[in-house]
Amino acid sequence: MRVATVEQLLDVLDGRFEGGSDLTRRGAVDPWQQIFTRTDHPLNSNLPDVNLLDWRAAGLLSGGEGLTALDIGCGLGRNTRWLAGQGYRATGVDLSAFAVRQARQRIVEAEATFLEGDFLRESMPGSSFDAVYDSGCFHHLPPHRRLSYLNALLACLKPGGLFGICTFAAGKMGSEVDDLTLFRQGKLEGGLGYSADDLREIFADLEPLDSRPLRPLQSADEPAFTVDFLSAALFRRPL
Ligand SMILES: C[S@@+](CC[C@H](N)C(=O)[O-])C[C@H]1O[C@@H](n2cnc3c(N)ncnc32)[C@H](O)[C@@H]1O
C-alpha cells in the first residue's frame, strides 16, 4: 500500500501499536470487558466525576435543559447518567459492546442514549452537541490519533459549546515517554499522563476555562467519584 490520504497514514501508524497495547480501536477481543467485569475496579461505579459537580456548582457548567451532551468513551455510563440528570439530552458512545450493554441496563433515574461506536473513525449521529465530555478515553490514544480525536471533536462540538476532559495527571499516573519513543517502541504503557499545559496545547482551538486535579471527597458519602491520579480541564469552543 502507498499512502495517499491522511486516513491511510493514520491507519499505517496504527500498525505500530498492534499487539494489544492500543485500547482505542476494535480488536478480536474487547479488553474493556475484562476491566469492567472486575467488581473491585474503580470504574465499576455509578458515581460522576467530582469535577463535574464542582463545575456545576461554580456555574462553569450550566444546567442542561434543552441542551445536548456527548460522553466520549462512556464506559458503564456513570457520567452520561449524571449529565442526563442535569437535564441534558445525553448520549454516551463507547467502542465496547459490553460496556454499552451494561450502561443501558444501569439506566434507572434518567433518560440517556448509549451507542456502540468508534469516536475516532465513525461520525457521531445527532450532528452537534452543546457539551462534550471525556473521562479516561483520550489518555489511551496513540499519539497520531490525537489528530483524529481533535477532528472528531470539532465535528461534533457546537460553537460556544463546552468540552470537559479528565485524564491521567502527568507525574502521578500514565507514561511520560515522548511520542517518538512511543512510536519506536510500539507500546503505549497503559496510557499517557497529561499536564494542564499539554492539554491547553493540544486543544489550542478551544478557550481554556478551568483545570484542576480531582479533589478528595468532602465526606465519605459525597456522591462523586475521585482518585488522586486524575486531573480535569474545561474548555469552550469560541463562537
Ligand atoms: C478508562 S475507560 C473510561 C470509561 C468511562 N468514561 C468512565 O470514566 O467510567 C475508557 C473507555 O473509552 C472507550 N473507548 C476507547 N477508545 C474508544 C473509541 N475509539 N471510541 C469510543 N470509545 C472508546 C473504552 O471502550 C472504555 O470504555
PDB file of C-alpha atoms and ligand atoms in Angstrom:
ATOM      1  CA  MET A   1       0.000   0.000   0.000  1.00  0.00           C
ATOM      2  CA  ARG A   2       1.179   3.521  -0.826  1.00  0.00           C
ATOM      3  CA  VAL A   3      -0.153   6.256   1.454  1.00  0.00           C
ATOM      4  CA  ALA A   4      -2.343   8.674  -0.478  1.00  0.00           C
ATOM      5  CA  THR A   5      -4.558  10.152   2.255  1.00  0.00           C
ATOM      6  CA  VAL A   6      -4.193  11.290   5.850  1.00  0.00           C
ATOM      7  CA  GLU A   7      -6.571   8.496   6.914  1.00  0.00           C
ATOM      8  CA  GLN A   8      -4.295   5.912   5.295  1.00  0.00           C
ATOM      9  CA  LEU A   9      -1.274   7.400   7.044  1.00  0.00           C
ATOM     10  CA  LEU A  10      -3.090   7.190  10.386  1.00  0.00           C
ATOM     11  CA  ASP A  11      -4.014   3.556   9.644  1.00  0.00           C
ATOM     12  CA  VAL A  12      -0.370   2.745   8.868  1.00  0.00           C
ATOM     13  CA  LEU A  13       0.709   4.353  12.141  1.00  0.00           C
ATOM     14  CA  ASP A  14      -1.946   2.307  13.998  1.00  0.00           C
ATOM     15  CA  GLY A  15       0.103  -0.689  12.878  1.00  0.00           C
ATOM     16  CA  ARG A  16       2.954   0.409  15.185  1.00  0.00           C
ATOM     17  CA  PHE A  17       0.750  -0.414  18.159  1.00  0.00           C
ATOM     18  CA  GLU A  18      -0.586  -3.764  17.064  1.00  0.00           C
ATOM     19  CA  GLY A  19      -0.462  -6.494  19.675  1.00  0.00           C
ATOM     20  CA  GLY A  20      -2.915  -5.213  22.248  1.00  0.00           C
ATOM     21  CA  SER A  21      -1.332  -2.027  23.572  1.00  0.00           C
ATOM     22  CA  ASP A  22      -3.831   0.269  21.769  1.00  0.00           C
ATOM     23  CA  LEU A  23      -7.116   0.116  23.710  1.00  0.00           C
ATOM     24  CA  THR A  24      -8.841   2.639  21.429  1.00  0.00           C
ATOM     25  CA  ARG A  25      -9.650   0.508  18.410  1.00  0.00           C
ATOM     26  CA  ARG A  26     -11.627  -2.629  17.824  1.00  0.00           C
ATOM     27  CA  GLY A  27      -9.772  -5.924  18.024  1.00  0.00           C
ATOM     28  CA  ALA A  28     -10.507  -9.598  18.251  1.00  0.00           C
ATOM     29  CA  VAL A  29     -11.107  -9.287  21.988  1.00  0.00           C
ATOM     30  CA  ASP A  30     -12.617  -6.440  23.980  1.00  0.00           C
ATOM     31  CA  PRO A  31     -10.002  -5.546  26.636  1.00  0.00           C
ATOM     32  CA  TRP A  32     -12.511  -3.250  28.370  1.00  0.00           C
ATOM     33  CA  GLN A  33     -14.846  -6.155  29.114  1.00  0.00           C
ATOM     34  CA  GLN A  34     -12.177  -7.710  31.352  1.00  0.00           C
ATOM     35  CA  ILE A  35     -11.680  -4.377  33.102  1.00  0.00           C
ATOM     36  CA  PHE A  36     -15.363  -3.610  33.634  1.00  0.00           C
ATOM     37  CA  THR A  37     -16.235  -7.090  34.894  1.00  0.00           C
ATOM     38  CA  ARG A  38     -13.830  -6.674  37.803  1.00  0.00           C
ATOM     39  CA  THR A  39     -16.186  -5.718  40.625  1.00  0.00           C
ATOM     40  CA  ASP A  40     -13.306  -4.092  42.513  1.00  0.00           C
ATOM     41  CA  HIS A  41     -12.274  -1.891  39.564  1.00  0.00           C
ATOM     42  CA  PRO A  42     -12.662   1.838  40.415  1.00  0.00           C
ATOM     43  CA  LEU A  43     -14.551   2.479  37.139  1.00  0.00           C
ATOM     44  CA  ASN A  44     -17.186  -0.076  38.070  1.00  0.00           C
ATOM     45  CA  SER A  45     -19.020   2.812  39.706  1.00  0.00           C
ATOM     46  CA  ASN A  46     -22.280   4.678  39.259  1.00  0.00           C
ATOM     47  CA  LEU A  47     -20.924   7.987  40.542  1.00  0.00           C
ATOM     48  CA  PRO A  48     -19.976  11.009  38.394  1.00  0.00           C
ATOM     49  CA  ASP A  49     -16.530  12.594  38.363  1.00  0.00           C
ATOM     50  CA  VAL A  50     -16.179  15.079  41.218  1.00  0.00           C
ATOM     51  CA  ASN A  51     -15.017  17.836  38.836  1.00  0.00           C
ATOM     52  CA  LEU A  52     -18.412  17.729  37.089  1.00  0.00           C
ATOM     53  CA  LEU A  53     -20.106  18.551  40.394  1.00  0.00           C
ATOM     54  CA  ASP A  54     -17.600  21.329  41.052  1.00  0.00           C
ATOM     55  CA  TRP A  55     -18.010  22.868  37.576  1.00  0.00           C
ATOM     56  CA  ARG A  56     -21.773  22.789  38.021  1.00  0.00           C
ATOM     57  CA  ALA A  57     -21.544  24.395  41.474  1.00  0.00           C
ATOM     58  CA  ALA A  58     -19.178  27.082  40.156  1.00  0.00           C
ATOM     59  CA  GLY A  59     -21.545  27.901  37.270  1.00  0.00           C
ATOM     60  CA  LEU A  60     -18.946  26.835  34.691  1.00  0.00           C
ATOM     61  CA  LEU A  61     -21.257  24.047  33.509  1.00  0.00           C
ATOM     62  CA  SER A  62     -24.847  25.124  33.081  1.00  0.00           C
ATOM     63  CA  GLY A  63     -27.952  23.049  33.703  1.00  0.00           C
ATOM     64  CA  GLY A  64     -28.752  21.101  30.586  1.00  0.00           C
ATOM     65  CA  GLU A  65     -32.440  21.855  29.911  1.00  0.00           C
ATOM     66  CA  GLY A  66     -32.872  21.956  26.136  1.00  0.00           C
ATOM     67  CA  LEU A  67     -29.181  21.181  25.592  1.00  0.00           C
ATOM     68  CA  THR A  68     -27.363  18.118  24.289  1.00  0.00           C
ATOM     69  CA  ALA A  69     -24.308  16.355  25.685  1.00  0.00           C
ATOM     70  CA  LEU A  70     -21.996  13.628  24.419  1.00  0.00           C
ATOM     71  CA  ASP A  71     -19.896  11.420  26.710  1.00  0.00           C
ATOM     72  CA  ILE A  72     -16.957  10.001  24.705  1.00  0.00           C
ATOM     73  CA  GLY A  73     -15.827   6.551  25.828  1.00  0.00           C
ATOM     74  CA  CYS A  74     -18.699   6.489  28.311  1.00  0.00           C
ATOM     75  CA  GLY A  75     -17.870   3.042  29.712  1.00  0.00           C
ATOM     76  CA  LEU A  76     -20.650   1.965  32.056  1.00  0.00           C
ATOM     77  CA  GLY A  77     -22.272   5.372  31.646  1.00  0.00           C
ATOM     78  CA  ARG A  78     -21.774   6.922  35.083  1.00  0.00           C
ATOM     79  CA  ASN A  79     -21.038  10.440  33.722  1.00  0.00           C
ATOM     80  CA  THR A  80     -23.631  10.174  30.908  1.00  0.00           C
ATOM     81  CA  ARG A  81     -26.280   9.455  33.512  1.00  0.00           C
ATOM     82  CA  TRP A  82     -25.206  12.430  35.612  1.00  0.00           C
ATOM     83  CA  LEU A  83     -25.396  14.712  32.558  1.00  0.00           C
ATOM     84  CA  ALA A  84     -28.887  13.367  31.832  1.00  0.00           C
ATOM     85  CA  GLY A  85     -29.795  14.023  35.472  1.00  0.00           C
ATOM     86  CA  GLN A  86     -28.803  17.693  34.939  1.00  0.00           C
ATOM     87  CA  GLY A  87     -31.347  17.911  32.118  1.00  0.00           C
ATOM     88  CA  TYR A  88     -29.080  17.341  29.114  1.00  0.00           C
ATOM     89  CA  ARG A  89     -30.266  15.095  26.311  1.00  0.00           C
ATOM     90  CA  ALA A  90     -27.249  12.899  26.930  1.00  0.00           C
ATOM     91  CA  THR A  91     -25.608  10.389  24.623  1.00  0.00           C
ATOM     92  CA  GLY A  92     -22.808   8.049  25.621  1.00  0.00           C
ATOM     93  CA  VAL A  93     -20.666   6.450  22.947  1.00  0.00           C
ATOM     94  CA  ASP A  94     -18.273   3.601  23.521  1.00  0.00           C
ATOM     95  CA  LEU A  95     -16.211   1.187  21.482  1.00  0.00           C
ATOM     96  CA  SER A  96     -17.003  -1.680  23.838  1.00  0.00           C
ATOM     97  CA  ALA A  97     -20.253  -3.534  23.094  1.00  0.00           C
ATOM     98  CA  PHE A  98     -20.073  -4.966  26.615  1.00  0.00           C
ATOM     99  CA  ALA A  99     -19.842  -1.516  28.215  1.00  0.00           C
ATOM    100  CA  VAL A 100     -22.751  -0.195  26.149  1.00  0.00           C
ATOM    101  CA  ARG A 101     -24.971  -3.140  27.114  1.00  0.00           C
ATOM    102  CA  GLN A 102     -24.134  -2.617  30.778  1.00  0.00           C
ATOM    103  CA  ALA A 103     -24.694   1.145  30.539  1.00  0.00           C
ATOM    104  CA  ARG A 104     -28.157   0.592  29.085  1.00  0.00           C
ATOM    105  CA  GLN A 105     -29.037  -1.780  31.914  1.00  0.00           C
ATOM    106  CA  ARG A 106     -27.803   0.624  34.588  1.00  0.00           C
ATOM    107  CA  ILE A 107     -30.090   3.453  33.470  1.00  0.00           C
ATOM    108  CA  VAL A 108     -32.654   3.967  36.168  1.00  0.00           C
ATOM    109  CA  GLU A 109     -33.300   7.524  37.209  1.00  0.00           C
ATOM    110  CA  ALA A 110     -32.672   9.425  33.955  1.00  0.00           C
ATOM    111  CA  GLU A 111     -33.027   9.014  30.208  1.00  0.00           C
ATOM    112  CA  ALA A 112     -29.883   8.710  28.160  1.00  0.00           C
ATOM    113  CA  THR A 113     -28.903   7.119  24.865  1.00  0.00           C
ATOM    114  CA  PHE A 114     -25.974   4.732  24.615  1.00  0.00           C
ATOM    115  CA  LEU A 115     -24.340   3.933  21.293  1.00  0.00           C
ATOM    116  CA  GLU A 116     -21.702   1.415  20.378  1.00  0.00           C
ATOM    117  CA  GLY A 117     -19.260   3.246  18.130  1.00  0.00           C
ATOM    118  CA  ASP A 118     -15.703   4.336  17.457  1.00  0.00           C
ATOM    119  CA  PHE A 119     -15.444   8.061  18.140  1.00  0.00           C
ATOM    120  CA  LEU A 120     -12.230   8.306  16.110  1.00  0.00           C
ATOM    121  CA  ARG A 121     -13.370   6.541  12.990  1.00  0.00           C
ATOM    122  CA  GLU A 122     -17.163   6.879  12.789  1.00  0.00           C
ATOM    123  CA  SER A 123     -19.172  10.095  12.696  1.00  0.00           C
ATOM    124  CA  MET A 124     -21.464  10.714  15.623  1.00  0.00           C
ATOM    125  CA  PRO A 125     -25.197  10.816  14.988  1.00  0.00           C
ATOM    126  CA  GLY A 126     -27.096  13.874  16.204  1.00  0.00           C
ATOM    127  CA  SER A 127     -24.753  16.290  14.375  1.00  0.00           C
ATOM    128  CA  SER A 128     -23.553  18.628  17.120  1.00  0.00           C
ATOM    129  CA  PHE A 129     -23.578  18.862  20.894  1.00  0.00           C
ATOM    130  CA  ASP A 130     -23.667  21.725  23.409  1.00  0.00           C
ATOM    131  CA  ALA A 131     -21.336  19.852  25.752  1.00  0.00           C
ATOM    132  CA  VAL A 132     -18.852  17.047  25.167  1.00  0.00           C
ATOM    133  CA  TYR A 133     -17.164  15.170  27.999  1.00  0.00           C
ATOM    134  CA  ASP A 134     -14.429  12.546  28.099  1.00  0.00           C
ATOM    135  CA  SER A 135     -13.283  10.776  31.218  1.00  0.00           C
ATOM    136  CA  GLY A 136     -10.442   8.380  30.622  1.00  0.00           C
ATOM    137  CA  CYS A 137     -10.623   7.765  26.871  1.00  0.00           C
ATOM    138  CA  PHE A 138      -8.253  10.410  25.463  1.00  0.00           C
ATOM    139  CA  HIS A 139      -5.257   9.355  27.580  1.00  0.00           C
ATOM    140  CA  HIS A 140      -5.327   5.902  25.939  1.00  0.00           C
ATOM    141  CA  LEU A 141      -4.876   7.243  22.390  1.00  0.00           C
ATOM    142  CA  PRO A 142      -1.693   6.610  20.433  1.00  0.00           C
ATOM    143  CA  PRO A 143      -0.081   9.975  19.578  1.00  0.00           C
ATOM    144  CA  HIS A 144      -1.225  10.206  15.941  1.00  0.00           C
ATOM    145  CA  ARG A 145      -4.854   9.524  16.910  1.00  0.00           C
ATOM    146  CA  ARG A 146      -4.966  12.828  18.830  1.00  0.00           C
ATOM    147  CA  LEU A 147      -5.464  14.328  15.380  1.00  0.00           C
ATOM    148  CA  SER A 148      -8.437  12.046  14.652  1.00  0.00           C
ATOM    149  CA  TYR A 149      -9.824  12.906  18.082  1.00  0.00           C
ATOM    150  CA  LEU A 150      -9.498  16.654  17.500  1.00  0.00           C
ATOM    151  CA  ASN A 151     -11.178  16.403  14.100  1.00  0.00           C
ATOM    152  CA  ALA A 152     -13.996  14.307  15.550  1.00  0.00           C
ATOM    153  CA  LEU A 153     -14.381  16.714  18.480  1.00  0.00           C
ATOM    154  CA  LEU A 154     -14.573  19.780  16.254  1.00  0.00           C
ATOM    155  CA  ALA A 155     -17.056  17.957  14.004  1.00  0.00           C
ATOM    156  CA  CYS A 156     -19.477  17.402  16.871  1.00  0.00           C
ATOM    157  CA  LEU A 157     -18.998  20.322  19.332  1.00  0.00           C
ATOM    158  CA  LYS A 158     -21.144  23.388  18.670  1.00  0.00           C
ATOM    159  CA  PRO A 159     -19.521  26.835  18.528  1.00  0.00           C
ATOM    160  CA  GLY A 160     -19.838  28.150  22.085  1.00  0.00           C
ATOM    161  CA  GLY A 161     -20.075  24.554  23.368  1.00  0.00           C
ATOM    162  CA  LEU A 162     -18.140  23.172  26.334  1.00  0.00           C
ATOM    163  CA  PHE A 163     -15.564  20.386  26.285  1.00  0.00           C
ATOM    164  CA  GLY A 164     -14.550  18.750  29.550  1.00  0.00           C
ATOM    165  CA  ILE A 165     -11.831  16.157  29.867  1.00  0.00           C
ATOM    166  CA  CYS A 166     -10.407  14.045  32.635  1.00  0.00           C
ATOM    167  CA  THR A 167      -7.027  12.340  32.101  1.00  0.00           C
ATOM    168  CA  PHE A 168      -4.158  10.688  33.924  1.00  0.00           C
ATOM    169  CA  ALA A 169      -2.282  13.528  35.630  1.00  0.00           C
ATOM    170  CA  ALA A 170       1.337  13.814  34.472  1.00  0.00           C
ATOM    171  CA  GLY A 171       3.661  12.915  37.312  1.00  0.00           C
ATOM    172  CA  LYS A 172       1.022  10.813  39.070  1.00  0.00           C
ATOM    173  CA  MET A 173      -0.144   8.252  36.532  1.00  0.00           C
ATOM    174  CA  GLY A 174       0.486   7.384  32.914  1.00  0.00           C
ATOM    175  CA  SER A 175       3.549   7.237  30.745  1.00  0.00           C
ATOM    176  CA  GLU A 176       5.660  10.362  30.250  1.00  0.00           C
ATOM    177  CA  VAL A 177       7.644   8.798  27.415  1.00  0.00           C
ATOM    178  CA  ASP A 178       7.834  11.193  24.431  1.00  0.00           C
ATOM    179  CA  ASP A 179       5.815  10.482  21.297  1.00  0.00           C
ATOM    180  CA  LEU A 180       8.768   9.474  19.107  1.00  0.00           C
ATOM    181  CA  THR A 181       9.827   6.877  21.672  1.00  0.00           C
ATOM    182  CA  LEU A 182       6.245   5.582  21.853  1.00  0.00           C
ATOM    183  CA  PHE A 183       6.280   5.074  18.061  1.00  0.00           C
ATOM    184  CA  ARG A 184       9.701   3.410  18.206  1.00  0.00           C
ATOM    185  CA  GLN A 185       8.772   1.014  20.988  1.00  0.00           C
ATOM    186  CA  GLY A 186       5.211   0.363  19.678  1.00  0.00           C
ATOM    187  CA  LYS A 187       3.794   0.263  23.198  1.00  0.00           C
ATOM    188  CA  LEU A 188       1.542   2.741  24.975  1.00  0.00           C
ATOM    189  CA  GLU A 189       2.412   1.687  28.520  1.00  0.00           C
ATOM    190  CA  GLY A 190      -1.219   1.615  29.736  1.00  0.00           C
ATOM    191  CA  GLY A 191      -1.990   5.242  28.918  1.00  0.00           C
ATOM    192  CA  LEU A 192      -0.283   8.616  28.868  1.00  0.00           C
ATOM    193  CA  GLY A 193      -0.043  11.280  31.559  1.00  0.00           C
ATOM    194  CA  TYR A 194      -1.023  14.832  30.578  1.00  0.00           C
ATOM    195  CA  SER A 195      -0.302  18.144  32.302  1.00  0.00           C
ATOM    196  CA  ALA A 196      -2.658  21.127  32.144  1.00  0.00           C
ATOM    197  CA  ASP A 197      -0.191  22.759  29.708  1.00  0.00           C
ATOM    198  CA  ASP A 198      -0.177  19.666  27.471  1.00  0.00           C
ATOM    199  CA  LEU A 199      -3.974  19.796  27.226  1.00  0.00           C
ATOM    200  CA  ARG A 200      -4.021  23.540  26.556  1.00  0.00           C
ATOM    201  CA  GLU A 201      -1.526  22.993  23.732  1.00  0.00           C
ATOM    202  CA  ILE A 202      -3.386  20.037  22.205  1.00  0.00           C
ATOM    203  CA  PHE A 203      -6.779  21.754  22.440  1.00  0.00           C
ATOM    204  CA  ALA A 204      -5.422  25.125  21.348  1.00  0.00           C
ATOM    205  CA  ASP A 205      -8.501  25.706  19.135  1.00  0.00           C
ATOM    206  CA  LEU A 206     -10.552  25.941  22.322  1.00  0.00           C
ATOM    207  CA  GLU A 207     -10.586  28.579  25.049  1.00  0.00           C
ATOM    208  CA  PRO A 208      -9.374  27.190  28.397  1.00  0.00           C
ATOM    209  CA  LEU A 209     -11.813  27.815  31.276  1.00  0.00           C
ATOM    210  CA  ASP A 210     -10.514  25.659  34.108  1.00  0.00           C
ATOM    211  CA  SER A 211      -8.096  22.920  35.061  1.00  0.00           C
ATOM    212  CA  ARG A 212      -7.846  21.092  38.374  1.00  0.00           C
ATOM    213  CA  PRO A 213      -6.727  17.828  39.942  1.00  0.00           C
ATOM    214  CA  LEU A 214      -9.655  15.705  41.108  1.00  0.00           C
ATOM    215  CA  ARG A 215     -10.094  16.735  44.733  1.00  0.00           C
ATOM    216  CA  PRO A 216     -10.682  14.380  47.664  1.00  0.00           C
ATOM    217  CA  LEU A 217     -14.303  13.881  48.710  1.00  0.00           C
ATOM    218  CA  GLN A 218     -15.630  16.293  51.351  1.00  0.00           C
ATOM    219  CA  SER A 219     -17.270  13.413  53.199  1.00  0.00           C
ATOM    220  CA  ALA A 220     -17.408   9.660  52.768  1.00  0.00           C
ATOM    221  CA  ASP A 221     -20.977   9.872  51.483  1.00  0.00           C
ATOM    222  CA  GLU A 222     -20.438  12.658  48.898  1.00  0.00           C
ATOM    223  CA  PRO A 223     -21.961  11.175  45.719  1.00  0.00           C
ATOM    224  CA  ALA A 224     -18.940  11.570  43.473  1.00  0.00           C
ATOM    225  CA  PHE A 225     -16.045   9.624  42.004  1.00  0.00           C
ATOM    226  CA  THR A 226     -12.476  10.695  42.605  1.00  0.00           C
ATOM    227  CA  VAL A 227      -8.943   9.308  42.530  1.00  0.00           C
ATOM    228  CA  ASP A 228      -5.782  11.302  43.162  1.00  0.00           C
ATOM    229  CA  PHE A 229      -4.099  10.421  39.851  1.00  0.00           C
ATOM    230  CA  LEU A 230      -6.600  12.128  37.527  1.00  0.00           C
ATOM    231  CA  SER A 231      -6.958  15.766  36.601  1.00  0.00           C
ATOM    232  CA  ALA A 232      -9.649  17.590  34.681  1.00  0.00           C
ATOM    233  CA  ALA A 233      -9.824  20.524  32.303  1.00  0.00           C
ATOM    234  CA  LEU A 234     -12.692  22.509  30.828  1.00  0.00           C
ATOM    235  CA  PHE A 235     -12.684  24.406  27.535  1.00  0.00           C
ATOM    236  CA  ARG A 236     -15.141  26.402  25.454  1.00  0.00           C
ATOM    237  CA  ARG A 237     -15.226  26.390  21.665  1.00  0.00           C
ATOM    238  CA  PRO A 238     -15.146  30.009  20.502  1.00  0.00           C
ATOM    239  CA  LEU A 239     -18.243  31.254  18.637  1.00  0.00           C
TER     240      LEU A 239
HETATM  241  C1  LIG B   1     -10.909   4.225  31.081  1.00  0.00           C
HETATM  242  S1  LIG B   1     -12.420   3.811  30.323  1.00  0.00           S
HETATM  243  C2  LIG B   1     -13.448   5.139  30.925  1.00  0.00           C
HETATM  244  C3  LIG B   1     -14.901   4.802  30.957  1.00  0.00           C
HETATM  245  C4  LIG B   1     -15.810   5.917  31.488  1.00  0.00           C
HETATM  246  N1  LIG B   1     -15.627   7.161  30.789  1.00  0.00           N
HETATM  247  C5  LIG B   1     -15.589   6.141  32.956  1.00  0.00           C
HETATM  248  O1  LIG B   1     -14.854   7.061  33.304  1.00  0.00           O
HETATM  249  O2  LIG B   1     -16.152   5.406  33.770  1.00  0.00           O
HETATM  250  C6  LIG B   1     -12.149   4.283  28.634  1.00  0.00           C
HETATM  251  C7  LIG B   1     -13.331   3.977  27.741  1.00  0.00           C
HETATM  252  O3  LIG B   1     -13.079   4.516  26.446  1.00  0.00           O
HETATM  253  C8  LIG B   1     -13.636   3.652  25.485  1.00  0.00           C
HETATM  254  N2  LIG B   1     -13.001   3.888  24.174  1.00  0.00           N
HETATM  255  C9  LIG B   1     -11.707   3.664  23.849  1.00  0.00           C
HETATM  256  N3  LIG B   1     -11.493   4.007  22.570  1.00  0.00           N
HETATM  257  C10 LIG B   1     -12.676   4.454  22.070  1.00  0.00           C
HETATM  258  C11 LIG B   1     -13.078   4.919  20.799  1.00  0.00           C
HETATM  259  N4  LIG B   1     -12.222   4.981  19.761  1.00  0.00           N
HETATM  260  N5  LIG B   1     -14.377   5.312  20.637  1.00  0.00           N
HETATM  261  C12 LIG B   1     -15.253   5.226  21.670  1.00  0.00           C
HETATM  262  N6  LIG B   1     -14.919   4.761  22.899  1.00  0.00           N
HETATM  263  C13 LIG B   1     -13.639   4.388  23.103  1.00  0.00           C
HETATM  264  C14 LIG B   1     -13.348   2.266  26.056  1.00  0.00           C
HETATM  265  O4  LIG B   1     -14.151   1.261  25.473  1.00  0.00           O
HETATM  266  C15 LIG B   1     -13.597   2.474  27.542  1.00  0.00           C
HETATM  267  O5  LIG B   1     -14.934   2.183  27.898  1.00  0.00           O
END
